[in-house]
Amino acid sequence: QGFLADDRSPPSLPSLPIIGSLLSLKSDSPPHVFFQQLQKKYGDIYSLMMGSHKVIIINNHHHAKEVLLKKGKTFAGRPRTVTTDILTRDGKDIAFADYSATWRFHRKMVHGALCMFGEGTASIEKIICREASSMCEILTNLQSTAVDMAPELTRAVTNVVCALCFSSSYKRGDPEFEAMLQYSQGIVDTVAKDSLVDIFPWLQMFPNEDLRILKRCVSIRDKLLQKKYEEHKADYSDNIQRDLLDVLLHTKRRSENNASTQGVGLTDDHLLMTVGDIFGAGVETTTTVLKWSIVYLIHHPQVQKKIQEELDSKIGRDRHPLLSDRGNLPYLEATIREVLRIRPVSPLLIPHVALSNCEYTVQKGTRVIVNLWSLHHDEKEWKKPELFIPERFLDEEGNSLCYPTPSYLPFGAGVRVCLGEALAKMELFLFLSWTLQRFTLGVPTGQPLPDLHGKFGVVLQPQKYKVDAKLRPGWEKNPKPH
Ligand code: HEM
Ligand code: PLO
């Protein structure tokens, strides 16, 4: 029996008019950890008031699946907030847009385009390998120095989505790329904070200052997107679709001439915001997972060694890794799964909203936060959840992959499931296998181990850290593989 069929409402935190549950929500922990702690007192599911909004917090996988899968359509709404409205021109994108015919149409269209360019063709593999190769070359030239890998990782990942969205790429030191790094961090630091501002005073927000930063960053981003859009419009042809932006333009023109799709809302704004979503999600999520992977590899040299042994025996040194090797490298795959478990990119997903009354307990408009952190750190489901153990995703012989529990949803599930899962997994596999085939990663002498606590925001990012990337024996003479 699910919670929705229960005729009692979930327990609610004490609340006062206007300020909601503010007083019972004092904590030094970030929201996902604090919501997990409240579970001890209130149970796996409880509600609270954020200002005037009722919010249900879900902390186990049974309830999470009721909301995301069984009643997925009922809970497919998104709340409107001041910051996401600024980012998306009042919800004209996919991720932060409420459920509507326009949203459905956009999601389908982008899904189709991603299949066409991302997963269906060999070209995306070539692009990822080109970027991996260029990143490895740069690391080769930085032997015996302490490197911050973040800019190079970000450039590699950015160039993959750039190829996909715009058929373009950035060279090292390109001023447009540097500008993008800046505005994107500004957006990550400020967007979506306001949905929690009412109740999390310890996030130490200065909303007006944050809003100023957000608006400035969004305006820089929008100019960049607008420029790409104008360029694409200028050399648009009905017959060739080079990238996502061409597909969107093509669909827009076609729908304008077609009675059945007219009025579905393919305005210039929608088109720009949709590309902005894919570009933003494409860059920030994958980069974050790569940074976390390196943090954990540095903390666990024995895991790194095992991956390298697997790479040496299954691929060797005479060729670079390919997507077709994925099935032969279970230990690397298990490591990627474990990184996505222990540090989920989006620990509270994006808030969901009930589109109608549901059974006894949920009223239309109720917000639902699925605490993925609780699912991934549930002691009833995972042995020692706070430890990094890739082996939990392998059978006893260590040969085949498995999921030890269903309490694992790094990409969400159902109607709002991540659109980029397949692309992200290809990138994670190729970037990590290329890097570990050639380098052993460690802390530079005299530096501390990287911090394992994340910075909570719209994505859970690691703190900055430096790496010593040492070429492995045999690669010194052979820095450019065939
Ligand atoms: C949504 C995870 C990479 C595009 C989401 C959600 C999660 C997620 C948890 C929210 C689901 C919900 O609210 O229920 C991840 C992780 C990634 C990743 C862990 C990397 C490892 C990507 C990439 C793209 C992308 C590479 C783009 C190509 C999107 C979009 C949505 C989304 C557009 C919004 C879907 C909607 O609201 O309908 N992702 N994501 N993601 N993701 Fe990803
Ligand atoms: C990242 C910063 C960009 O400048 C804008 C942007 C667009 C889409 C967002 C993304 C940011 C953060 C990660 C999000 C993504 C949509 C889906 C994804 C929220 C804010 C996740 C993990 O849910």
Coordinates of C-alpha atoms and ligand atoms in Angstrom, one line a residue:
Q1 CA 0.0 0.0 0.0
G2 CA 1.4 3.4 -1.0
F3 CA 1.1 6.6 0.9
L4 CA -1.3 8.0 -1.6
A5 CA -3.9 5.4 -0.8
D6 CA -3.5 6.0 3.0
D7 CA -6.4 8.0 4.4
R8 CA -4.2 9.7 6.9
S9 CA -2.0 12.6 5.8
P10 CA 1.7 12.3 6.3
P11 CA 2.9 13.9 9.6
S12 CA 3.5 17.6 9.3
L13 CA 6.1 19.7 10.9
P14 CA 4.8 22.4 13.3
S15 CA 4.0 25.5 11.4
L16 CA 2.9 29.1 12.0
P17 CA 1.0 31.4 9.7
I18 CA 3.1 33.4 7.2
I19 CA 6.5 32.0 8.2
G20 CA 5.4 28.4 7.8
S21 CA 7.7 25.8 9.4
L22 CA 10.6 28.2 9.6
L23 CA 11.1 27.8 13.4
S24 CA 11.5 24.1 13.3
L25 CA 14.0 24.2 10.5
K26 CA 17.2 25.4 12.0
S27 CA 20.2 23.4 11.0
D28 CA 23.8 23.7 9.9
S29 CA 23.5 20.9 7.4
P30 CA 22.6 21.4 3.7
P31 CA 18.9 20.8 2.9
H32 CA 19.2 17.2 1.6
V33 CA 21.1 16.1 4.7
F34 CA 18.8 17.9 7.0
F35 CA 15.7 16.4 5.4
Q36 CA 17.2 13.0 5.9
Q37 CA 17.8 13.8 9.6
L38 CA 14.2 14.9 10.0
Q39 CA 13.2 11.4 8.8
K40 CA 14.2 10.0 12.3
K41 CA 11.7 12.2 14.0
Y42 CA 8.8 12.3 11.4
G43 CA 9.2 9.2 9.3
D44 CA 10.0 8.6 5.6
I45 CA 7.4 11.0 4.4
Y46 CA 6.3 14.3 6.1
S47 CA 5.0 17.6 5.1
L48 CA 6.0 21.2 5.9
M49 CA 5.0 24.7 4.9
M50 CA 7.4 26.8 2.9
G51 CA 5.8 30.2 3.4
S52 CA 2.3 29.6 2.1
H53 CA 3.1 26.4 0.1
K54 CA 2.6 22.9 1.3
V55 CA 5.5 20.7 0.6
I56 CA 5.8 16.9 1.0
I57 CA 9.2 15.5 1.5
I58 CA 9.8 11.9 0.4
N59 CA 12.7 9.9 1.8
N60 CA 12.3 6.3 0.5
H61 CA 12.2 4.6 -2.8
H62 CA 8.7 3.1 -2.5
H63 CA 7.1 6.5 -2.1
A64 CA 9.5 8.1 -4.6
K65 CA 8.3 5.6 -7.3
E66 CA 4.7 6.2 -6.5
V67 CA 5.2 9.9 -7.2
L68 CA 7.5 9.6 -10.2
L69 CA 6.2 6.4 -11.9
K70 CA 2.8 5.2 -10.7
K71 CA 1.3 8.6 -10.5
G72 CA 4.0 10.3 -12.7
K73 CA 1.5 12.3 -14.7
T74 CA -0.3 13.7 -11.7
F75 CA 3.1 14.9 -10.3
A76 CA 4.6 16.2 -13.5
G77 CA 4.1 19.9 -12.7
R78 CA 6.8 22.3 -11.7
P79 CA 6.5 25.2 -9.3
R80 CA 7.1 28.7 -10.5
T81 CA 9.8 30.6 -8.7
V82 CA 11.3 34.1 -9.2
T83 CA 14.8 32.8 -10.1
T84 CA 13.7 30.1 -12.6
D85 CA 11.4 32.6 -14.2
I86 CA 14.3 34.9 -14.8
L87 CA 16.4 32.1 -16.2
T88 CA 13.7 30.7 -18.5
R89 CA 11.6 33.7 -19.5
D90 CA 8.7 32.5 -17.3
G91 CA 9.1 28.8 -17.9
K92 CA 9.6 28.6 -21.7
D93 CA 12.2 25.8 -21.3
I94 CA 11.9 22.1 -20.5
A95 CA 13.3 21.5 -17.0
F96 CA 11.6 24.4 -15.1
A97 CA 8.5 24.6 -17.2
D98 CA 5.2 23.5 -15.8
Y99 CA 3.4 20.6 -17.5
S100 CA 1.5 21.7 -20.7
A101 CA 1.0 20.8 -24.3
T102 CA 3.9 23.1 -25.3
W103 CA 6.2 21.5 -22.8
R104 CA 5.2 18.0 -24.0
F105 CA 5.9 19.0 -27.6
H106 CA 9.3 20.5 -26.7
R107 CA 10.4 17.5 -24.7
K108 CA 9.5 15.1 -27.5
M109 CA 11.3 17.2 -30.1
V110 CA 14.5 17.5 -28.1
H111 CA 14.3 13.8 -27.2
G112 CA 14.1 13.0 -30.9
A113 CA 17.0 15.3 -31.8
L114 CA 19.2 13.9 -29.0
C115 CA 18.6 10.4 -30.3
M116 CA 19.4 11.5 -33.8
F117 CA 22.7 13.2 -32.9
G118 CA 23.6 11.8 -29.5
E119 CA 22.9 8.2 -29.4
G120 CA 22.0 7.1 -32.9
T121 CA 25.2 8.0 -34.6
A122 CA 28.9 7.2 -34.4
S123 CA 29.7 10.9 -34.7
I124 CA 29.1 11.7 -31.1
E125 CA 31.6 9.1 -30.1
K126 CA 34.2 10.6 -32.4
I127 CA 33.5 14.1 -30.9
I128 CA 33.9 12.8 -27.3
C129 CA 37.1 10.9 -28.2
R130 CA 38.5 14.1 -29.9
E131 CA 37.9 16.1 -26.8
A132 CA 39.3 13.3 -24.5
S133 CA 42.4 13.2 -26.6
S134 CA 42.9 16.9 -26.5
M135 CA 42.4 16.9 -22.7
C136 CA 44.9 14.1 -22.3
E137 CA 47.5 16.0 -24.4
I138 CA 47.2 19.0 -22.1
L139 CA 47.5 16.9 -19.0
T140 CA 50.6 15.3 -20.6
N141 CA 52.2 18.7 -21.0
L142 CA 51.5 19.5 -17.3
Q143 CA 53.6 16.7 -15.8
S144 CA 54.8 17.3 -12.2
T145 CA 52.6 20.4 -11.6
A146 CA 49.6 20.7 -9.4
V147 CA 46.7 21.1 -11.9
D148 CA 43.2 22.3 -11.3
M149 CA 41.5 20.0 -13.9
A150 CA 38.1 21.8 -13.7
P151 CA 38.7 24.2 -16.6
E152 CA 39.9 21.4 -18.9
L153 CA 37.1 19.0 -17.9
T154 CA 34.6 21.8 -18.4
R155 CA 36.0 22.7 -21.9
A156 CA 35.9 19.1 -23.0
V157 CA 32.3 18.6 -21.9
T158 CA 31.3 22.0 -23.2
N159 CA 32.7 21.1 -26.6
V160 CA 30.6 18.0 -26.8
V161 CA 27.4 19.9 -26.2
C162 CA 28.6 22.7 -28.4
A163 CA 29.0 20.2 -31.2
L164 CA 25.6 18.8 -30.5
C165 CA 23.7 22.1 -30.2
F166 CA 25.7 24.5 -32.5
S167 CA 28.3 22.5 -34.5
S168 CA 31.0 24.6 -32.9
S169 CA 33.8 24.2 -30.3
Y170 CA 36.1 26.3 -28.2
K171 CA 39.9 26.4 -28.2
R172 CA 41.9 26.9 -25.0
G173 CA 41.7 30.5 -23.7
D174 CA 38.8 31.5 -26.1
P175 CA 37.3 34.6 -24.4
E176 CA 33.8 33.4 -25.2
F177 CA 34.5 30.2 -23.3
E178 CA 35.9 32.1 -20.3
A179 CA 32.8 34.3 -20.3
M180 CA 30.6 31.1 -20.3
L181 CA 32.5 29.6 -17.4
Q182 CA 31.8 32.8 -15.4
Y183 CA 28.2 33.3 -16.2
S184 CA 27.3 29.6 -15.7
Q185 CA 28.9 29.5 -12.3
G186 CA 27.0 32.7 -11.4
I187 CA 23.7 31.0 -12.5
V188 CA 24.5 27.7 -10.6
D189 CA 25.2 29.7 -7.4
T190 CA 22.0 31.7 -7.5
V191 CA 19.2 30.0 -9.4
A192 CA 16.6 27.9 -7.6
K193 CA 17.8 29.1 -4.2
D194 CA 14.6 31.1 -3.7
S195 CA 12.5 28.0 -3.5
L196 CA 14.3 27.2 -0.3
V197 CA 14.9 30.8 0.9
D198 CA 11.8 31.0 3.1
I199 CA 12.9 28.1 5.3
F200 CA 16.7 27.9 5.1
P201 CA 18.1 31.0 6.7
W202 CA 21.5 29.3 7.1
L203 CA 22.0 29.3 3.4
Q204 CA 22.9 32.9 4.2
M205 CA 21.3 34.5 1.3
F206 CA 21.2 38.1 0.3
P207 CA 18.4 37.7 -2.2
N208 CA 18.8 41.1 -3.7
E209 CA 22.5 40.7 -4.3
D210 CA 21.8 37.1 -5.7
L211 CA 19.1 38.4 -8.0
R212 CA 21.4 41.0 -9.3
I213 CA 24.1 38.4 -10.1
L214 CA 21.6 36.1 -11.6
K215 CA 20.1 38.8 -13.9
R216 CA 23.6 39.9 -15.0
C217 CA 24.6 36.3 -15.8
V218 CA 21.4 35.4 -17.5
S219 CA 21.7 38.5 -19.8
I220 CA 25.2 37.5 -20.8
R221 CA 24.1 33.9 -21.5
D222 CA 21.1 35.2 -23.5
K223 CA 23.3 37.3 -25.7
L224 CA 25.5 34.3 -26.4
L225 CA 22.5 32.1 -27.3
Q226 CA 21.0 34.9 -29.4
K227 CA 24.2 35.1 -31.4
K228 CA 24.2 31.4 -32.1
Y229 CA 20.6 31.6 -33.1
E230 CA 21.2 34.5 -35.6
E231 CA 24.1 32.6 -37.1
H232 CA 22.0 29.5 -37.6
K233 CA 19.1 31.4 -39.1
A234 CA 21.5 33.1 -41.5
D235 CA 22.7 29.8 -43.0
Y236 CA 19.6 27.7 -42.5
S237 CA 18.7 25.2 -45.1
D238 CA 15.5 23.1 -45.2
N239 CA 17.5 20.0 -46.3
I240 CA 20.4 19.8 -43.9
Q241 CA 20.1 19.6 -40.1
R242 CA 23.6 19.8 -38.6
D243 CA 22.7 20.1 -35.0
L244 CA 20.0 20.6 -32.3
L245 CA 19.5 24.2 -33.2
D246 CA 18.9 23.3 -36.8
V247 CA 16.3 20.7 -35.8
L248 CA 14.5 23.2 -33.6
L249 CA 14.5 25.8 -36.4
H250 CA 13.3 23.2 -38.9
T251 CA 10.5 22.1 -36.6
K252 CA 9.5 25.7 -35.9
R253 CA 9.2 26.5 -39.6
R254 CA 7.3 23.3 -40.4
S255 CA 4.9 23.8 -37.5
E256 CA 4.2 27.4 -38.7
N257 CA 2.9 25.9 -42.0
N258 CA 1.0 23.1 -40.4
A259 CA -2.5 23.6 -39.0
S260 CA -2.3 20.8 -36.5
T261 CA 0.9 22.0 -34.8
Q262 CA 0.1 25.7 -35.0
G263 CA -0.3 27.3 -31.6
V264 CA 1.8 24.8 -29.9
G265 CA 4.1 27.6 -28.9
L266 CA 7.4 27.4 -30.8
T267 CA 8.3 31.0 -30.3
D268 CA 11.8 32.3 -30.5
D269 CA 11.9 32.5 -26.7
H270 CA 10.9 28.9 -26.4
L271 CA 13.5 27.8 -28.8
L272 CA 16.3 29.8 -27.1
M273 CA 15.4 28.7 -23.6
T274 CA 15.3 25.0 -24.7
V275 CA 18.8 25.2 -26.2
G276 CA 19.8 27.0 -23.0
D277 CA 18.6 24.1 -21.0
I278 CA 20.3 21.5 -23.0
F279 CA 23.5 23.5 -23.1
G280 CA 23.4 24.3 -19.3
A281 CA 22.4 20.8 -18.3
G282 CA 24.8 19.3 -20.7
V283 CA 27.8 21.2 -19.2
E284 CA 27.1 21.5 -15.5
T285 CA 25.9 17.9 -14.7
T286 CA 28.5 15.9 -16.6
T287 CA 31.4 18.2 -15.5
T288 CA 30.2 17.9 -11.9
V289 CA 30.2 14.0 -12.0
L290 CA 33.7 14.0 -13.6
K291 CA 35.0 16.2 -10.8
W292 CA 33.4 14.0 -8.1
S293 CA 34.8 10.9 -9.8
I294 CA 38.3 12.3 -9.6
V295 CA 37.8 13.3 -6.0
Y296 CA 36.9 9.7 -5.1
L297 CA 39.6 8.1 -7.3
I298 CA 42.2 10.2 -5.4
H299 CA 40.8 9.1 -2.1
H300 CA 40.7 5.5 -3.2
P301 CA 43.9 4.6 -5.1
Q302 CA 43.1 0.9 -4.9
V303 CA 39.9 1.6 -7.0
Q304 CA 42.0 3.5 -9.5
K305 CA 44.4 0.6 -9.7
K306 CA 41.6 -2.0 -10.3
I307 CA 40.2 0.1 -13.2
Q308 CA 43.7 0.4 -14.7
E309 CA 44.2 -3.3 -14.5
E310 CA 40.9 -3.8 -16.2
L311 CA 41.8 -1.3 -18.9
D312 CA 45.2 -2.9 -19.4
S313 CA 43.8 -6.3 -19.9
K314 CA 40.8 -5.5 -22.0
I315 CA 42.1 -2.6 -24.1
G316 CA 45.9 -2.5 -23.6
R317 CA 48.1 0.3 -24.8
D318 CA 47.9 0.1 -28.5
R319 CA 44.5 1.7 -29.0
H320 CA 42.2 4.1 -27.2
P321 CA 38.9 3.1 -25.4
L322 CA 35.7 3.0 -27.5
L323 CA 32.0 2.9 -26.6
S324 CA 32.0 -0.7 -27.7
D325 CA 34.3 -1.5 -24.8
R326 CA 31.6 -0.5 -22.2
G327 CA 30.3 -4.0 -21.7
N328 CA 33.9 -5.3 -21.1
L329 CA 34.8 -2.9 -18.3
P330 CA 32.4 -3.7 -15.5
Y331 CA 34.6 -2.3 -12.7
L332 CA 34.8 1.1 -14.3
E333 CA 31.0 1.1 -14.9
A334 CA 30.5 0.1 -11.2
T335 CA 32.7 3.0 -10.2
I336 CA 30.6 5.4 -12.2
R337 CA 27.4 4.0 -10.7
E338 CA 28.9 4.4 -7.2
V339 CA 29.9 8.1 -7.8
L340 CA 26.3 8.8 -9.0
R341 CA 25.0 7.1 -5.8
I342 CA 27.2 8.7 -3.2
R343 CA 27.1 12.2 -4.6
P344 CA 24.0 12.6 -6.7
V345 CA 24.2 15.7 -9.0
S346 CA 20.7 16.8 -8.1
P347 CA 20.1 15.5 -4.5
L348 CA 16.5 16.9 -4.3
L349 CA 15.7 16.4 -8.1
I350 CA 13.8 19.5 -9.3
P351 CA 10.6 20.0 -7.2
H352 CA 7.5 18.4 -8.6
V353 CA 3.9 19.7 -8.2
A354 CA 0.6 17.9 -8.1
L355 CA -1.5 18.9 -11.1
S356 CA -4.7 17.7 -9.5
N357 CA -6.0 16.3 -6.2
C358 CA -4.7 12.8 -5.7
E359 CA -6.4 10.1 -3.7
Y360 CA -7.0 11.2 -0.1
T361 CA -3.9 12.9 0.9
V362 CA -2.6 15.3 -1.8
Q363 CA -4.2 18.5 -2.9
K364 CA -3.6 20.1 -6.3
G365 CA -0.7 22.5 -6.1
T366 CA 1.1 20.6 -3.4
R367 CA 4.9 20.5 -4.0
V368 CA 6.7 17.3 -3.7
I369 CA 10.5 17.0 -3.1
V370 CA 12.0 13.6 -3.7
N371 CA 15.1 13.4 -1.5
L372 CA 17.4 11.4 -3.6
W373 CA 20.1 11.7 -1.0
S374 CA 17.9 9.7 1.4
L375 CA 17.3 7.0 -1.2
H376 CA 21.0 6.7 -1.9
H377 CA 22.1 6.8 1.7
D378 CA 19.3 4.6 3.2
E379 CA 20.8 2.2 5.7
K380 CA 18.0 -0.3 5.2
E381 CA 18.9 -0.6 1.5
W382 CA 22.7 0.0 1.4
K383 CA 25.5 -1.5 3.5
K384 CA 27.5 1.3 5.0
P385 CA 26.0 3.9 2.6
E386 CA 28.6 6.6 3.5
L387 CA 31.5 4.5 2.2
F388 CA 32.7 4.5 -1.4
I389 CA 32.5 0.9 -2.6
P390 CA 32.1 0.2 -6.3
E391 CA 32.0 -3.5 -5.7
R392 CA 28.4 -3.1 -4.4
F393 CA 27.3 -2.9 -8.1
L394 CA 29.1 -6.2 -9.0
D395 CA 28.2 -9.8 -8.4
E396 CA 30.3 -12.0 -6.1
E397 CA 32.8 -12.9 -8.8
G398 CA 33.1 -9.3 -9.8
N399 CA 32.3 -10.0 -13.4
S400 CA 28.8 -8.7 -14.0
L401 CA 27.0 -5.6 -13.0
C402 CA 23.9 -5.5 -10.8
Y403 CA 21.8 -3.1 -8.8
P404 CA 21.8 -4.4 -5.1
T405 CA 18.6 -2.4 -4.3
P406 CA 16.0 -0.4 -6.2
S407 CA 16.7 2.6 -4.0
Y408 CA 18.8 4.2 -6.7
L409 CA 17.5 6.9 -9.2
P410 CA 20.4 9.2 -10.2
F411 CA 18.5 10.4 -13.2
G412 CA 15.1 10.5 -11.7
A413 CA 12.3 8.4 -13.3
G414 CA 9.0 8.7 -15.2
V415 CA 7.5 11.7 -17.1
R416 CA 10.3 14.1 -15.9
V417 CA 13.2 11.6 -16.2
C418 CA 16.5 13.2 -17.3
L419 CA 16.7 13.8 -21.1
G420 CA 20.5 13.4 -21.2
E421 CA 21.1 10.1 -19.4
A422 CA 22.4 8.2 -22.4
L423 CA 24.7 11.1 -23.5
A424 CA 26.0 11.6 -20.0
K425 CA 26.9 8.0 -19.6
M426 CA 28.8 7.9 -22.9
E427 CA 30.8 10.9 -21.8
L428 CA 31.5 9.6 -18.3
F429 CA 32.7 6.3 -19.7
L430 CA 34.9 7.7 -22.4
F431 CA 36.5 10.6 -20.5
L432 CA 37.3 8.4 -17.5
S433 CA 38.6 5.5 -19.5
W434 CA 40.8 7.7 -21.6
T435 CA 42.2 9.5 -18.6
L436 CA 42.9 6.4 -16.5
Q437 CA 44.4 4.5 -19.4
R438 CA 47.1 7.2 -19.5
F439 CA 47.4 8.7 -16.1
T440 CA 47.4 7.9 -12.4
L441 CA 45.7 10.7 -10.4
G442 CA 46.9 11.7 -6.9
V443 CA 47.3 14.6 -4.6
P444 CA 50.2 16.9 -5.4
T445 CA 52.9 16.8 -2.6
G446 CA 52.0 19.0 0.3
Q447 CA 48.4 19.4 -0.7
P448 CA 45.5 17.9 1.4
L449 CA 43.1 15.3 0.0
P450 CA 40.1 17.0 -1.7
D451 CA 37.1 17.7 0.5
L452 CA 34.2 15.2 0.3
H453 CA 31.5 17.7 1.3
G454 CA 29.7 19.3 -1.6
K455 CA 28.5 22.8 -2.1
F456 CA 24.7 22.6 -2.2
G457 CA 23.0 24.4 -5.0
V458 CA 21.0 23.6 -8.1
V459 CA 23.8 21.0 -8.6
L460 CA 25.8 19.5 -5.7
Q461 CA 29.4 20.5 -6.7
P462 CA 32.7 19.5 -5.1
Q463 CA 35.0 22.2 -3.7
K464 CA 38.0 23.2 -5.8
Y465 CA 41.0 21.0 -5.6
K466 CA 44.3 20.3 -7.4
V467 CA 45.6 17.1 -8.9
D468 CA 48.9 15.5 -9.8
A469 CA 48.2 13.6 -13.1
K470 CA 51.2 11.3 -13.6
L471 CA 51.7 9.6 -16.9
R472 CA 51.7 5.8 -16.5
P473 CA 54.7 3.7 -17.4
G474 CA 54.9 3.2 -21.2
W475 CA 52.9 6.3 -22.0
E476 CA 55.8 8.7 -21.8
K477 CA 57.2 7.8 -25.2
N478 CA 53.7 7.5 -26.7
P479 CA 51.8 10.5 -25.6
K480 CA 49.7 10.6 -28.8
P481 CA 48.1 7.2 -29.4
H482 CA 46.9 6.1 -32.7
Ligands
HEM1 C1 16.5 16.5 -15.5 C2 20.1 14.0 -13.5 C3 22.9 15.0 -17.4 C4 19.2 17.2 -19.5 C5 17.2 15.8 -14.6 C6 16.8 15.4 -13.3 C7 17.9 14.7 -12.7 C8 18.9 14.6 -13.7 C9 17.9 14.0 -11.4 C10 15.5 15.8 -12.6 C11 14.4 14.7 -12.7 C12 13.2 15.2 -11.9 O1 13.0 16.4 -11.7 O2 12.4 14.3 -11.6 C13 21.2 14.1 -14.4 C14 22.5 13.5 -14.1 C15 23.3 13.8 -15.2 C16 22.5 14.5 -16.2 C17 22.9 12.8 -12.9 C18 24.7 13.5 -15.5 C19 25.4 12.4 -15.0 C20 22.1 15.6 -18.3 C21 22.5 16.0 -19.7 C22 21.5 16.7 -20.2 C23 20.4 16.7 -19.3 C24 23.9 15.7 -20.3 C25 21.4 17.3 -21.6 C26 21.8 16.8 -22.7 C27 18.1 17.2 -18.6 C28 16.8 17.9 -18.8 C29 16.1 17.7 -17.6 C30 16.9 16.9 -16.8 C31 16.4 18.7 -20.0 C32 14.7 18.2 -17.4 C33 13.6 17.2 -17.7 C34 12.2 17.6 -17.4 O3 12.0 18.4 -16.5 O4 11.3 17.2 -18.2 N1 18.5 15.3 -14.9 N2 21.2 14.7 -15.6 N3 20.8 16.0 -18.1 N4 18.1 16.6 -17.4 FE1 19.6 15.6 -16.5
PLO2 C1 23.2 25.3 -15.1 C2 23.7 26.6 -15.4 C3 23.3 27.1 -16.8 O1 23.9 28.3 -17.0 C4 21.8 27.1 -16.9 C5 21.2 25.8 -16.5 C6 20.3 25.2 -17.3 C7 19.6 23.9 -17.0 C8 19.8 23.3 -15.6 C9 21.3 23.6 -15.2 C10 21.7 25.1 -15.2 C11 21.6 22.9 -13.9 C12 21.3 21.4 -13.8 C13 19.8 21.2 -14.2 C14 19.6 21.8 -15.6 C15 18.2 21.2 -16.0 C16 18.3 19.8 -15.5 C17 19.5 19.7 -14.5 C18 18.9 21.7 -13.1 C19 21.0 25.9 -14.1 C20 19.3 18.8 -13.3 C21 20.4 18.1 -12.7 O2 18.2 18.6 -12.9

